[in-house]
DNA sequence: TATACACTGTCGCATATACGACATTGTAAG
DNA sequence: CTTACAATGTCGTATATGCGACAGTGTATA
């Protein structure tokens, strides 16, 4: 457990908690190890806890009525999630799978509730977390609505650069590890079209395609080129 | 003010507050009258308050990078909104215009913050409200992703029937007052296509088109026909 | 090294949908 | 009643995108 504390605290949200609250939460965590492909929870299930990613990567997925999977988010180390069902006692909103072998820290629902009773000063921190959820959902909506696929793609790439390289110096080259297939699922498009669009962006000199990876030499350039118009 | 209390309390969220907290909030509200077309707030502005709709109708709108307006939500009497910026002190997420002459109740930001200090037991209620925001945003994403336009359209119609006729007996006929143009903006489509799709639904006997209105005789039938597949 | 497999690059066709154009119909105001 | 205007109904055309197909390429494993 001890070795994951720095990772868990690297989250902007968790890092803003005063140390004694961080410790209070650490005290109530258990570790859970998961194999690649294993499901952490399913849409519609009762939520059993609040999670933090220690290592590995999780896929948050929605299955549409037509059976197609849509990739909603990729959760890397330092990401906290699962608080919605803790507060409203309603079922989970998404399916959640491990992309790789992973370790998560979990605070069980009971422990979570007693923690809030014991430390009501946690509330403002959780409203803060919920606000970031709402805002990122809104951003997601903005970027998937009324934009050309190419713009959606660029927006998604930029979202990925910021959520991964959390503490990166500005405008440094960044390499994203994900397949074109995954990217396509994120913007509800097809692999072929994504490949096509990445090709255009590559010939504009804005990125490079590799096997299972994409390199963006200057994120800011990509940003300024496509944020407007 | 007194005459709007029942409307404001008809909200599922507000109605769940214990009476003394409802009164505490009423005590801190001012009324604001707005003309049709007037803007209540703009995306990017600092949030000055938390609002409840007393009468009229407001349009929550996003302007995409291409300049197209997307209609995000229609807020009718009894709807509360604007709490996000109260909790995270970040700018408003959307533009907000009056569709008709309207009256809103407003709790100014300062009053809102002191209210929370005075009554910290409000926090669980606001986390509940924030959770509904997140969930409806997720639902919005689900319904605009990977579905055919026809399915998106039906989903949106069903969302409108539930958010308007809040306390309606189940499966009663309902008439929605909005133009095909507005509907089109909600699903990022064109008026012509929406007209076409509504025509198909009409010939399936699931609804009737009128001038500026749509009548759904049996919402449940529409639901069961299009929720799956 | 050999083999299997996942990912990528690219073609062509089918289809959904945006959009301009124009006629028609409902509604409000003088 | 008349006029203006907003909303609807319906064409045809252009375009974006999904998707099957298949070859090429990188990576892991025996």
mmCIF file of C-alpha atoms in Angstrom, chain A residues 1 20 32 36 42 53-54 66 84 87-88 90 97 102 107 127 152 156 161 170 173 176 192 194 203-204 220:
data_model
loop_
_atom_site.group_PDB
_atom_site.id
_atom_site.type_symbol
_atom_site.label_atom_id
_atom_site.label_comp_id
_atom_site.label_asym_id
_atom_site.label_seq_id
_atom_site.Cartn_x
_atom_site.Cartn_y
_atom_site.Cartn_z
ATOM 1 C CA UNK A 1 0.000 0.000 0.000
ATOM 2 C CA UNK A 20 -4.771 14.435 7.594
ATOM 3 C CA UNK A 32 -7.316 -5.083 -5.232
ATOM 4 C CA UNK A 36 -6.066 -7.862 -17.964
ATOM 5 C CA UNK A 42 -20.845 -3.438 -14.812
ATOM 6 C CA UNK A 53 -5.983 3.550 -9.834
ATOM 7 C CA UNK A 54 -2.557 2.508 -8.478
ATOM 8 C CA UNK A 66 -26.912 -1.563 -31.299
ATOM 9 C CA UNK A 84 -21.346 8.918 -8.094
ATOM 10 C CA UNK A 87 -23.544 9.687 -3.144
ATOM 11 C CA UNK A 88 -26.837 8.835 -4.818
ATOM 12 C CA UNK A 90 -27.981 4.449 -7.766
ATOM 13 C CA UNK A 97 -12.675 -3.344 -17.660
ATOM 14 C CA UNK A 102 -3.960 -3.446 -12.737
ATOM 15 C CA UNK A 107 -12.806 2.344 -0.128
ATOM 16 C CA UNK A 127 -18.450 18.605 -4.682
ATOM 17 C CA UNK A 152 -13.521 15.453 -32.851
ATOM 18 C CA UNK A 156 -9.862 13.689 -28.262
ATOM 19 C CA UNK A 161 -2.388 14.363 -23.898
ATOM 20 C CA UNK A 170 4.233 22.623 -21.751
ATOM 21 C CA UNK A 173 6.478 15.964 -27.520
ATOM 22 C CA UNK A 176 0.043 8.228 -26.758
ATOM 23 C CA UNK A 192 -10.487 3.039 -41.447
ATOM 24 C CA UNK A 194 -9.538 7.319 -38.204
ATOM 25 C CA UNK A 203 0.922 14.969 -43.816
ATOM 26 C CA UNK A 204 0.166 18.318 -42.210
ATOM 27 C CA UNK A 220 0.172 23.356 -28.796
#
